[in-house]
Structures are given as C-alpha cells and as structure tokens.
C-alpha cells in the first residue's frame, strides 16, 4: 500500500500502522516513540526473543521468530533497526508496494527540533570520539545527550523528557542508509578502511553510505563538516561537501583545522588564532586517540565550546570500558584492559600506544587473519607474550622472534594474569589486547574484559 508520510519536522505518526523491524534496543526505543505519537505498532524479528517487561511496550503486537510479508506490505510505515539487512525479501516487497521505510535514527532526529546535533561516523574511533565530545560539552556546563550507535538509541533523547543543549550521536553506515532529512549542525567523518563490504558491496558503496551524514548540510545554514586530512577516502569527501569543510590532523589552509604537535592538539581558527591543548590523559594515549582528540576539539570549537572547557574535558575524560582502559597501577606496573581489540588491526593500535616493556596477553578465537602486522608492531615493544585460548599457540609462535623475553602458552586468562605478575616490573605494562574474538572462553569481549579487571583488582 502506498503511504504519504508527512515530515514537519517531526514526522506525523498519529493514526499510522507502524511496523518496527528488529526487536533489539533500537527497535524498542522506536516503538515507544511511535506509540507516544499515536501510532499503532507491530514489531517483527526473525530471531526468537523474550517479550520486554517494559509496560510502555505492552501495546505492541509482536511477531517473533519469523517475518510475515503481509505485515510489511500492509504497514503505513516501516521503521527498520540498523542491524537488519536492507535487502531482505520482505523489505523489498514493502518498497515495491510503496511503503515508506525509515531507520530509527531518521525517525528520532525529526523530533530534535531546535537542538543542534553533532554526528560522528567512520570505521574506527567513533565511540571514543563521541564519548569524548560529550565530555567536552559537559565540561562546558551544557546538558548533552550522547548516544546513537553508542549505547543509547537516538529515540531516547526525545523519550526521556529532558531538554538538551546539544545532541552528540555516533552513527553507523547501516543507520545512514535510511536517512532522508537527517541534518547535523556538525558532521564528523573520522576515517574509512574496508568494513561491512558484505553489505555495501565495495569501498565505493561503503564511502557513499558514510557520506550521507552530510548530504543535508548547507553553507547557508552555517553547517560544518570535519574530515580526516590524513585519510584519502575522507579527504576526498571535501570536494562534494555542500558546506564548509575542516580538516583535522593536518589541515593548514582550511577555515579551521586541528593538528597534533608534540603531544598537543593545535587548533587553528579561521582568523589565524592558534590554541594548544595538552594530551596528558592516559585515556587518550596512542596516535589513534590523538587523532580522535583532534577531531573532538575541532568539532567542539566549531560548536562554540570555549577553550577552558575543552582543556578541562580533555583532562577528565575517563575513556570507554575495554578500550585501552587502565585498570590499576600495582607495584609500578600498569594493567590495561583492551579486550575490545577483537581483531589484529585493533590489537596493533593498542600495542602501538606503548613504547616498550609490554607483557602482551593475546589469543581467543581467531578470524583467519595474519599476525604479521602485530609482530611488526611488537618489535622493540614486547617484553613477553602470553597466549590464551584457541589461538594462543599461533600467536605465541608468530610473536616469539620479536619478543625480548618469554613467549609462553598459558591457556587461560587466570594463568596469564598470574604469570604476568611474575614477569612484570616497575615501569612496565601488562596489556590484554587479544587480537581475537572471545567466544572460545567467554560469551563476549565485555565479559572477558570484566574478568580481567576482577583478576587484576584482586592482586595482593
């Protein structure tokens, strides 16, 4: 059935039959928003799922464990969760029948009237940069909502009943596939490396999805686009941008730019004024986090945050769990939880944040990637390697030649922590950066990281 969907903003939902596809946190938040706006809501998920205990969702009709194509064809509007592939037959049938299809991000953002939005995307560093930018707003005394692809669905910004000075959202390529009117005041693209190509087809398709973050921005509205000048894919986006572009890391000659010099973020305003911000926070160590900080500083200044607030926010940012998270310093040894490093590239990034004296705990369920890049990053840095899980033997063998001290298969995380305690000395670092998935020994990387924390905190 063909439906005319009225966009105010916000979208007019009263009286519509809405089908929410995907019954995770994003889908449930979208369902609440649609119910609040007077729609009748049905939700479907191909996976079996328990009905939510939230009484606010009691009115939702659930179809779980399957999709019924007629539910898609008969809806007035479909709201699709980002994890649902856009090419499933039921969505194609709905499109052919003229049913409008929106993502949760697009729906939610239509209700952000009057509140400026900063949206961040990229392949790596999105969550850290989003959380850091939120901290900069908080340090400025502003009430900020931080979410999107990071933790809290965008719909919660309007459902929680609070008024915000700014909304900071991490957005994924999946979410950007279904935007129509999404319009951030400042859009940030951190970097692009091959990812999700099974969904987007190739790098061109992936980059095109990411570029949708700024397609509604305009110079007339004073919008801004922040791009990584060191990344060829993101820098090329400046040519098609409909608004002012600003480069971080290396950006001389742009209206405003941010670069890294001697461990500081150097912000250069459009009028030539220069500001320097110290990066002494352990939560922002490593070249990748320096780049994240540069992007956050540039976006924050473009949003009008004052230098003092940015300096304070950079100092007190606590980082994110399981991402180069400093658990404790014990006997002069720092213990760092980087359990989120579930692939080789992420482990290389984590290891590269340290100069030398690293006892690396790595292993788990492998993904078929070569460990040669990790060996290259370990040269001169590794004091010891302790292999855990299924890939422990392979990792130990791959890193043995670049390790100054022992390279041992220890099997479990418990044994690794005990052996690392014996091997480490003051001024050194014990780093859990597994380069592998956790599924051989733990249900997810969070549980693995939490167990590491428990073991380290229990050290005598």
Tab-separated table of C-alpha atoms in Angstrom:
chain	number	residue	atom	x	y	z
A	1	UNK	CA	0.000	0.000	0.000
A	2	UNK	CA	1.346	3.428	-0.928
A	3	UNK	CA	1.569	5.847	2.004
A	4	UNK	CA	2.248	9.564	2.035
A	5	UNK	CA	4.480	10.240	5.015
A	6	UNK	CA	4.323	13.830	6.242
A	7	UNK	CA	7.530	15.394	7.507
A	8	UNK	CA	7.125	18.538	9.587
A	9	UNK	CA	9.571	18.059	11.167
A	10	UNK	CA	8.790	15.927	13.098
A	11	UNK	CA	7.238	13.037	11.202
A	12	UNK	CA	3.447	12.867	11.649
A	13	UNK	CA	2.710	9.405	13.055
A	14	UNK	CA	-0.736	9.729	14.589
A	15	UNK	CA	-3.101	7.047	13.298
A	16	UNK	CA	-0.441	5.233	11.258
A	17	UNK	CA	0.122	1.480	11.344
A	18	UNK	CA	3.860	1.209	12.019
A	19	UNK	CA	5.895	-1.961	11.635
A	20	UNK	CA	9.160	-1.988	13.597
A	21	UNK	CA	11.656	-4.467	12.123
A	22	UNK	CA	14.242	-5.692	14.622
A	23	UNK	CA	13.358	-6.031	18.280
A	24	UNK	CA	16.578	-5.001	19.964
A	25	UNK	CA	17.165	-1.859	21.968
A	26	UNK	CA	16.922	0.399	18.915
A	27	UNK	CA	13.650	-1.169	17.763
A	28	UNK	CA	12.097	-0.968	21.200
A	29	UNK	CA	13.010	2.714	21.543
A	30	UNK	CA	11.486	3.442	18.131
A	31	UNK	CA	8.327	1.560	19.122
A	32	UNK	CA	7.961	3.685	22.264
A	33	UNK	CA	8.323	6.865	20.231
A	34	UNK	CA	5.717	5.742	17.697
A	35	UNK	CA	3.267	4.776	20.448
A	36	UNK	CA	3.758	8.134	22.142
A	37	UNK	CA	2.937	9.876	18.869
A	38	UNK	CA	-0.334	7.999	18.450
A	39	UNK	CA	0.615	5.210	16.063
A	40	UNK	CA	-0.382	1.560	16.383
A	41	UNK	CA	2.750	-0.582	16.443
A	42	UNK	CA	3.584	-4.114	15.389
A	43	UNK	CA	7.142	-5.413	15.746
A	44	UNK	CA	8.825	-8.309	13.965
A	45	UNK	CA	12.175	-10.031	14.357
A	46	UNK	CA	13.487	-13.099	12.552
A	47	UNK	CA	15.044	-14.227	15.824
A	48	UNK	CA	13.154	-15.599	18.787
A	49	UNK	CA	13.134	-13.103	21.623
A	50	UNK	CA	11.533	-12.668	25.013
A	51	UNK	CA	8.776	-10.101	25.199
A	52	UNK	CA	10.036	-6.988	27.031
A	53	UNK	CA	8.958	-6.443	30.603
A	54	UNK	CA	8.648	-2.689	29.971
A	55	UNK	CA	4.960	-1.813	30.432
A	56	UNK	CA	5.373	1.049	27.944
A	57	UNK	CA	5.589	-1.624	25.212
A	58	UNK	CA	2.563	-3.658	26.282
A	59	UNK	CA	0.526	-2.315	23.354
A	60	UNK	CA	2.994	-3.588	20.743
A	61	UNK	CA	1.908	-6.675	18.785
A	62	UNK	CA	4.927	-8.969	18.485
A	63	UNK	CA	5.752	-11.366	15.640
A	64	UNK	CA	8.989	-13.075	16.678
A	65	UNK	CA	10.986	-15.891	15.125
A	66	UNK	CA	9.770	-15.080	11.614
A	67	UNK	CA	8.716	-12.318	9.236
A	68	UNK	CA	5.282	-12.235	7.587
A	69	UNK	CA	5.464	-10.486	4.240
A	70	UNK	CA	1.895	-9.186	4.544
A	71	UNK	CA	2.863	-7.299	7.713
A	72	UNK	CA	5.371	-5.402	5.581
A	73	UNK	CA	3.000	-4.740	2.687
A	74	UNK	CA	0.122	-3.593	4.887
A	75	UNK	CA	2.079	-1.172	7.062
A	76	UNK	CA	1.760	2.593	6.642
A	77	UNK	CA	5.377	2.992	7.742
A	78	UNK	CA	8.291	0.651	8.438
A	79	UNK	CA	10.980	1.577	10.950
A	80	UNK	CA	13.996	-0.673	10.483
A	81	UNK	CA	16.732	-1.305	13.035
A	82	UNK	CA	20.315	-0.831	11.787
A	83	UNK	CA	21.260	-4.494	12.154
A	84	UNK	CA	18.539	-5.636	9.729
A	85	UNK	CA	19.925	-6.137	6.186
A	86	UNK	CA	18.281	-3.730	3.774
A	87	UNK	CA	17.960	-6.400	1.082
A	88	UNK	CA	15.752	-8.923	2.857
A	89	UNK	CA	12.814	-10.005	0.641
A	90	UNK	CA	10.155	-8.578	2.947
A	91	UNK	CA	11.659	-5.073	2.843
A	92	UNK	CA	11.968	-5.279	-0.932
A	93	UNK	CA	8.297	-6.248	-1.154
A	94	UNK	CA	7.348	-3.304	1.044
A	95	UNK	CA	9.355	-0.926	-1.111
A	96	UNK	CA	7.671	-2.231	-4.250
A	97	UNK	CA	4.293	-1.656	-2.561
A	98	UNK	CA	5.198	1.968	-1.828
A	99	UNK	CA	5.548	1.659	1.930
A	100	UNK	CA	7.949	4.279	3.340
A	101	UNK	CA	10.967	2.805	5.140
A	102	UNK	CA	12.882	4.792	7.749
A	103	UNK	CA	15.618	3.960	10.206
A	104	UNK	CA	15.351	4.645	13.928
A	105	UNK	CA	17.942	7.421	13.596
A	106	UNK	CA	15.967	9.254	10.905
A	107	UNK	CA	12.713	8.957	12.845
A	108	UNK	CA	14.220	10.119	16.126
A	109	UNK	CA	16.164	13.023	14.641
A	110	UNK	CA	12.992	14.530	13.208
A	111	UNK	CA	11.974	15.302	16.805
A	112	UNK	CA	15.222	17.161	17.615
A	113	UNK	CA	13.743	20.495	16.521
A	114	UNK	CA	15.776	23.415	17.812
A	115	UNK	CA	18.556	21.305	19.351
A	116	UNK	CA	21.881	21.254	17.490
A	117	UNK	CA	23.231	17.825	16.577
A	118	UNK	CA	26.817	16.703	16.169
A	119	UNK	CA	27.046	13.375	14.340
A	120	UNK	CA	30.193	11.264	14.069
A	121	UNK	CA	30.951	8.330	11.799
A	122	UNK	CA	33.959	6.450	10.456
A	123	UNK	CA	35.382	2.948	10.617
A	124	UNK	CA	37.434	3.243	13.813
A	125	UNK	CA	37.335	5.532	16.833
A	126	UNK	CA	33.647	6.517	16.622
A	127	UNK	CA	32.708	5.513	20.151
A	128	UNK	CA	35.724	7.083	21.842
A	129	UNK	CA	35.406	10.349	19.931
A	130	UNK	CA	31.668	10.544	20.538
A	131	UNK	CA	32.096	9.971	24.271
A	132	UNK	CA	34.977	12.458	24.405
A	133	UNK	CA	32.970	15.154	22.649
A	134	UNK	CA	30.140	14.550	25.090
A	135	UNK	CA	32.618	15.118	27.930
A	136	UNK	CA	33.695	18.417	26.352
A	137	UNK	CA	30.083	19.630	26.333
A	138	UNK	CA	29.630	18.504	29.932
A	139	UNK	CA	32.786	20.354	30.971
A	140	UNK	CA	31.282	23.462	29.386
A	141	UNK	CA	28.274	23.131	31.694
A	142	UNK	CA	25.919	22.100	28.911
A	143	UNK	CA	23.252	19.414	29.122
A	144	UNK	CA	24.171	16.927	26.401
A	145	UNK	CA	22.663	13.668	25.158
A	146	UNK	CA	25.273	11.156	23.965
A	147	UNK	CA	24.123	8.061	22.096
A	148	UNK	CA	23.064	6.767	18.697
A	149	UNK	CA	25.098	3.732	17.735
A	150	UNK	CA	26.817	4.134	21.107
A	151	UNK	CA	24.694	2.717	23.910
A	152	UNK	CA	21.515	4.804	23.956
A	153	UNK	CA	19.316	4.829	20.826
A	154	UNK	CA	18.669	8.290	19.406
A	155	UNK	CA	14.948	7.989	20.226
A	156	UNK	CA	15.775	8.139	23.927
A	157	UNK	CA	16.810	11.773	23.516
A	158	UNK	CA	13.181	12.720	22.983
A	159	UNK	CA	11.612	9.972	25.100
A	160	UNK	CA	13.431	10.906	28.313
A	161	UNK	CA	11.537	14.183	28.632
A	162	UNK	CA	14.613	16.364	29.140
A	163	UNK	CA	15.742	19.391	27.198
A	164	UNK	CA	19.294	19.261	25.876
A	165	UNK	CA	21.667	21.978	24.778
A	166	UNK	CA	23.236	19.595	22.263
A	167	UNK	CA	22.871	16.029	20.977
A	168	UNK	CA	26.020	14.059	20.113
A	169	UNK	CA	25.463	10.892	18.108
A	170	UNK	CA	27.653	8.088	16.869
A	171	UNK	CA	26.131	6.930	13.580
A	172	UNK	CA	26.964	3.835	11.559
A	173	UNK	CA	26.883	3.219	7.829
A	174	UNK	CA	23.868	0.967	8.426
A	175	UNK	CA	21.968	3.813	10.103
A	176	UNK	CA	22.917	6.253	7.364
A	177	UNK	CA	21.445	4.004	4.668
A	178	UNK	CA	17.934	5.036	5.713
A	179	UNK	CA	18.285	8.783	6.425
A	180	UNK	CA	16.223	11.300	4.459
A	181	UNK	CA	16.198	14.598	6.362
A	182	UNK	CA	18.853	13.911	8.989
A	183	UNK	CA	20.702	17.213	9.374
A	184	UNK	CA	23.547	17.602	11.874
A	185	UNK	CA	24.984	21.031	12.616
A	186	UNK	CA	28.464	19.480	12.577
A	187	UNK	CA	29.192	16.175	10.812
A	188	UNK	CA	32.438	14.309	11.505
A	189	UNK	CA	33.969	11.525	9.367
A	190	UNK	CA	36.970	10.094	11.205
A	191	UNK	CA	38.431	7.589	8.741
A	192	UNK	CA	37.477	4.893	6.242
A	193	UNK	CA	39.010	1.438	5.935
A	194	UNK	CA	37.366	-1.641	4.400
A	195	UNK	CA	34.473	-2.782	6.592
A	196	UNK	CA	30.963	-4.177	6.112
A	197	UNK	CA	31.702	-4.790	2.446
A	198	UNK	CA	29.343	-7.783	2.546
A	199	UNK	CA	26.545	-5.236	2.965
A	200	UNK	CA	27.815	-2.278	0.944
A	201	UNK	CA	29.450	-4.227	-1.891
A	202	UNK	CA	32.749	-2.347	-2.142
A	203	UNK	CA	34.617	0.632	-0.730
A	204	UNK	CA	32.774	2.993	-3.062
A	205	UNK	CA	29.421	1.828	-1.694
A	206	UNK	CA	30.703	1.974	1.873
A	207	UNK	CA	32.035	5.517	1.419
A	208	UNK	CA	28.781	6.601	-0.223
A	209	UNK	CA	26.818	5.380	2.810
A	210	UNK	CA	29.136	7.286	5.153
A	211	UNK	CA	28.876	10.442	3.032
A	212	UNK	CA	25.128	10.580	3.657
A	213	UNK	CA	25.962	12.036	7.069
A	214	UNK	CA	26.428	15.473	5.476
A	215	UNK	CA	24.175	15.408	2.409
A	216	UNK	CA	21.591	17.687	4.095
A	217	UNK	CA	24.166	20.112	5.463
A	218	UNK	CA	24.459	23.523	3.830
A	219	UNK	CA	26.713	26.530	3.862
A	220	UNK	CA	23.687	28.823	4.178
A	221	UNK	CA	22.732	27.165	7.475
A	222	UNK	CA	26.272	27.522	8.808
A	223	UNK	CA	26.821	23.768	8.975
A	224	UNK	CA	30.297	22.283	9.126
A	225	UNK	CA	31.977	19.059	8.053
A	226	UNK	CA	35.041	17.756	9.913
A	227	UNK	CA	37.226	15.377	7.905
A	228	UNK	CA	40.454	13.467	8.435
A	229	UNK	CA	43.049	15.071	6.209
A	230	UNK	CA	45.351	12.056	6.573
A	231	UNK	CA	42.804	9.645	5.111
A	232	UNK	CA	42.466	9.733	1.326
A	233	UNK	CA	38.874	8.446	1.399
A	234	UNK	CA	37.647	11.068	3.866
A	235	UNK	CA	39.693	13.955	2.456
A	236	UNK	CA	38.124	13.298	-0.955
A	237	UNK	CA	34.692	13.945	0.551
A	238	UNK	CA	35.526	17.644	0.810
A	239	UNK	CA	35.044	18.025	-2.945
A	240	UNK	CA	31.368	17.030	-2.735
A	241	UNK	CA	30.547	18.729	0.559
A	242	UNK	CA	27.651	21.225	0.449
A	243	UNK	CA	29.042	23.105	3.467
A	244	UNK	CA	32.322	24.379	4.891
A	245	UNK	CA	34.913	21.645	5.425
A	246	UNK	CA	37.508	21.489	8.176
A	247	UNK	CA	40.389	19.033	8.386
A	248	UNK	CA	41.968	17.534	11.478
A	249	UNK	CA	45.420	16.008	11.973
A	250	UNK	CA	46.873	18.020	9.075
A	251	UNK	CA	44.700	20.819	7.765
A	252	UNK	CA	46.573	24.010	7.038
A	253	UNK	CA	44.751	26.389	4.730
A	254	UNK	CA	41.223	25.398	5.727
A	255	UNK	CA	38.747	27.695	7.534
A	256	UNK	CA	39.676	25.930	10.763
A	257	UNK	CA	41.895	22.950	11.439
A	258	UNK	CA	43.385	20.802	14.168
A	259	UNK	CA	46.701	19.001	14.125
A	260	UNK	CA	48.952	17.114	16.528
A	261	UNK	CA	52.291	18.617	17.523
A	262	UNK	CA	54.458	17.223	20.321
A	263	UNK	CA	51.598	15.581	22.155
A	264	UNK	CA	49.224	18.527	21.898
A	265	UNK	CA	46.194	19.308	19.795
A	266	UNK	CA	46.833	22.537	17.919
A	267	UNK	CA	43.627	24.284	16.872
A	268	UNK	CA	43.878	26.990	14.259
A	269	UNK	CA	40.828	29.208	13.912
A	270	UNK	CA	39.703	30.742	10.663
A	271	UNK	CA	41.103	34.127	11.741
A	272	UNK	CA	44.568	32.648	12.248
A	273	UNK	CA	44.409	32.436	16.063
A	274	UNK	CA	46.145	29.346	17.464
A	275	UNK	CA	45.228	27.341	20.569
A	276	UNK	CA	47.131	24.393	22.081
A	277	UNK	CA	45.593	21.661	24.204
A	278	UNK	CA	47.622	19.184	26.272
A	279	UNK	CA	47.034	15.447	25.843
A	280	UNK	CA	48.302	14.077	29.143
A	281	UNK	CA	45.279	11.875	29.883
A	282	UNK	CA	46.132	8.120	29.747
A	283	UNK	CA	42.672	7.500	28.281
A	284	UNK	CA	43.845	9.366	25.162
A	285	UNK	CA	47.214	7.689	24.661
A	286	UNK	CA	48.377	6.462	21.279
A	287	UNK	CA	48.369	8.069	17.818
A	288	UNK	CA	44.829	6.885	17.109
A	289	UNK	CA	43.490	8.646	20.208
A	290	UNK	CA	45.462	11.775	19.382
A	291	UNK	CA	43.576	11.857	16.089
A	292	UNK	CA	40.291	11.227	17.906
A	293	UNK	CA	41.053	14.098	20.270
A	294	UNK	CA	41.903	16.425	17.381
A	295	UNK	CA	38.554	15.673	15.754
A	296	UNK	CA	36.683	16.222	19.017
A	297	UNK	CA	38.456	19.509	19.725
A	298	UNK	CA	37.754	20.799	16.228
A	299	UNK	CA	34.077	19.800	16.396
A	300	UNK	CA	33.747	21.296	19.869
A	301	UNK	CA	35.241	24.629	18.841
A	302	UNK	CA	33.020	24.741	15.758
A	303	UNK	CA	30.074	24.267	18.138
A	304	UNK	CA	31.230	27.248	20.173
A	305	UNK	CA	32.763	25.496	23.182
A	306	UNK	CA	35.304	27.695	24.918
A	307	UNK	CA	38.993	26.728	25.270
A	308	UNK	CA	38.838	26.358	29.055
A	309	UNK	CA	36.007	23.827	28.828
A	310	UNK	CA	37.839	21.839	26.172
A	311	UNK	CA	41.016	21.753	28.264
A	312	UNK	CA	39.025	20.528	31.273
A	313	UNK	CA	37.135	17.916	29.260
A	314	UNK	CA	40.331	16.504	27.768
A	315	UNK	CA	41.822	16.160	31.242
A	316	UNK	CA	38.902	14.407	32.909
A	317	UNK	CA	37.731	12.108	30.100
A	318	UNK	CA	37.622	8.623	31.579
A	319	UNK	CA	37.753	6.632	28.358
A	320	UNK	CA	35.488	3.732	27.450
A	321	UNK	CA	35.441	0.294	29.038
A	322	UNK	CA	37.621	-2.353	27.382
A	323	UNK	CA	39.381	0.159	25.094
A	324	UNK	CA	42.897	0.739	26.442
A	325	UNK	CA	41.245	1.012	29.850
A	326	UNK	CA	43.756	1.494	32.667
A	327	UNK	CA	42.564	-0.910	35.356
A	328	UNK	CA	45.179	-0.117	38.018
A	329	UNK	CA	48.860	0.510	38.627
A	330	UNK	CA	50.176	-2.134	41.004
A	331	UNK	CA	53.781	-2.214	42.178
A	332	UNK	CA	54.659	0.288	39.465
A	333	UNK	CA	53.119	-1.946	36.753
A	334	UNK	CA	50.158	-0.606	34.771
A	335	UNK	CA	47.490	-3.170	33.866
A	336	UNK	CA	45.496	-2.217	30.758
A	337	UNK	CA	42.264	-3.796	29.514
A	338	UNK	CA	41.939	-3.629	25.725
A	339	UNK	CA	39.536	-6.577	25.400
A	340	UNK	CA	37.649	-4.719	22.647
A	341	UNK	CA	40.625	-5.462	20.368
A	342	UNK	CA	38.963	-8.474	18.760
A	343	UNK	CA	40.966	-8.327	15.525
A	344	UNK	CA	44.588	-7.861	14.516
A	345	UNK	CA	44.255	-4.233	13.401
A	346	UNK	CA	42.760	-3.228	16.752
A	347	UNK	CA	45.489	-5.057	18.663
A	348	UNK	CA	48.147	-3.303	16.569
A	349	UNK	CA	46.558	0.025	17.511
A	350	UNK	CA	46.545	-0.902	21.187
A	351	UNK	CA	50.134	-2.162	21.231
A	352	UNK	CA	51.347	0.896	19.314
A	353	UNK	CA	50.175	3.124	22.178
A	354	UNK	CA	53.144	1.923	24.285
A	355	UNK	CA	56.849	2.449	23.750
A	356	UNK	CA	58.404	-0.623	25.382
A	357	UNK	CA	58.200	-3.042	28.297
A	358	UNK	CA	54.861	-4.599	27.328
A	359	UNK	CA	53.730	-8.015	28.546
A	360	UNK	CA	51.029	-8.847	25.999
A	361	UNK	CA	48.150	-11.198	26.772
A	362	UNK	CA	46.591	-12.282	23.478
A	363	UNK	CA	44.513	-15.051	21.971
A	364	UNK	CA	40.989	-16.376	21.767
A	365	UNK	CA	39.051	-17.460	18.720
A	366	UNK	CA	40.905	-16.375	15.588
A	367	UNK	CA	39.429	-14.783	12.487
A	368	UNK	CA	41.860	-16.160	9.933
A	369	UNK	CA	43.973	-13.001	9.737
A	370	UNK	CA	47.755	-12.908	9.599
A	371	UNK	CA	49.554	-11.922	12.797
A	372	UNK	CA	52.460	-10.396	10.874
A	373	UNK	CA	51.248	-6.792	11.446
A	374	UNK	CA	51.095	-7.458	15.169
A	375	UNK	CA	54.626	-8.851	15.101
A	376	UNK	CA	55.817	-5.721	13.292
A	377	UNK	CA	54.179	-3.504	15.906
A	378	UNK	CA	55.651	-5.611	18.704
A	379	UNK	CA	59.268	-5.220	17.641
A	380	UNK	CA	61.008	-3.175	20.308
A	381	UNK	CA	57.869	-3.064	22.466
A	382	UNK	CA	57.303	-6.620	23.672
A	383	UNK	CA	58.965	-7.926	26.789
A	384	UNK	CA	56.801	-11.067	26.899
A	385	UNK	CA	53.834	-12.705	25.181
A	386	UNK	CA	51.304	-14.901	26.977
A	387	UNK	CA	48.951	-16.871	24.720
A	388	UNK	CA	45.421	-17.775	25.791
A	389	UNK	CA	42.561	-19.670	24.169
A	390	UNK	CA	42.426	-21.425	20.820
A	391	UNK	CA	44.780	-19.031	19.042
A	392	UNK	CA	47.260	-18.777	21.908
A	393	UNK	CA	49.792	-21.175	20.326
A	394	UNK	CA	49.631	-19.457	16.922
A	395	UNK	CA	50.080	-16.001	18.436
A	396	UNK	CA	52.993	-17.086	20.586
A	397	UNK	CA	54.702	-18.616	17.554
A	398	UNK	CA	54.064	-15.508	15.414
A	399	UNK	CA	55.443	-13.106	18.053
A	400	UNK	CA	58.271	-15.177	19.513
A	401	UNK	CA	61.026	-13.654	17.372
A	402	UNK	CA	60.123	-10.044	18.226
A	403	UNK	CA	59.751	-10.673	21.976
A	404	UNK	CA	62.697	-9.844	24.237
A	405	UNK	CA	61.649	-12.287	26.962
A	406	UNK	CA	59.369	-15.303	27.350
A	407	UNK	CA	56.747	-16.259	24.774
A	408	UNK	CA	54.533	-18.782	26.512
A	409	UNK	CA	51.235	-20.591	26.020
A	410	UNK	CA	49.363	-20.222	29.320
A	411	UNK	CA	45.867	-21.206	28.203
A	412	UNK	CA	43.568	-19.220	30.464
A	413	UNK	CA	43.184	-15.598	31.470
A	414	UNK	CA	43.672	-16.558	35.097
A	415	UNK	CA	47.013	-18.191	34.339
A	416	UNK	CA	48.013	-15.209	32.178
A	417	UNK	CA	47.423	-12.685	34.962
A	418	UNK	CA	49.415	-14.772	37.444
A	419	UNK	CA	52.323	-15.260	35.020
A	420	UNK	CA	52.271	-11.577	34.012
A	421	UNK	CA	52.540	-10.610	37.676
A	422	UNK	CA	55.663	-12.745	37.961
A	423	UNK	CA	57.257	-11.330	34.801
A	424	UNK	CA	56.465	-7.613	35.112
A	425	UNK	CA	58.442	-4.923	36.871
A	426	UNK	CA	58.030	-1.269	37.761
A	427	UNK	CA	57.540	0.978	34.732
A	428	UNK	CA	56.196	-1.838	32.561
A	429	UNK	CA	52.723	-2.571	31.218
A	430	UNK	CA	50.570	-5.679	31.164
A	431	UNK	CA	48.254	-5.327	28.167
A	432	UNK	CA	45.250	-7.526	27.409
A	433	UNK	CA	44.807	-6.902	23.675
A	434	UNK	CA	43.663	-10.278	22.345
A	435	UNK	CA	43.570	-9.763	18.540
A	436	UNK	CA	40.843	-12.431	18.603
A	437	UNK	CA	37.183	-12.922	19.399
A	438	UNK	CA	36.308	-14.190	22.862
A	439	UNK	CA	33.856	-16.957	22.008
A	440	UNK	CA	36.123	-19.897	22.820
A	441	UNK	CA	36.213	-18.990	26.518
A	442	UNK	CA	33.829	-16.048	27.073
A	443	UNK	CA	30.403	-15.043	25.680
A	444	UNK	CA	31.697	-11.646	24.503
A	445	UNK	CA	34.603	-9.251	24.823
A	446	UNK	CA	32.873	-7.380	27.683
A	447	UNK	CA	32.783	-10.473	29.892
A	448	UNK	CA	36.416	-11.200	29.005
A	449	UNK	CA	37.430	-7.660	29.926
A	450	UNK	CA	35.424	-7.710	33.132
A	451	UNK	CA	37.093	-10.975	34.185
A	452	UNK	CA	40.495	-9.399	33.516
A	453	UNK	CA	39.502	-6.444	35.698
A	454	UNK	CA	38.424	-8.750	38.532
A	455	UNK	CA	41.658	-10.697	38.420
A	456	UNK	CA	43.811	-7.562	38.365
A	457	UNK	CA	41.885	-5.845	41.141
A	458	UNK	CA	42.299	-8.959	43.287
A	459	UNK	CA	46.095	-8.966	43.036
A	460	UNK	CA	47.607	-8.915	46.533
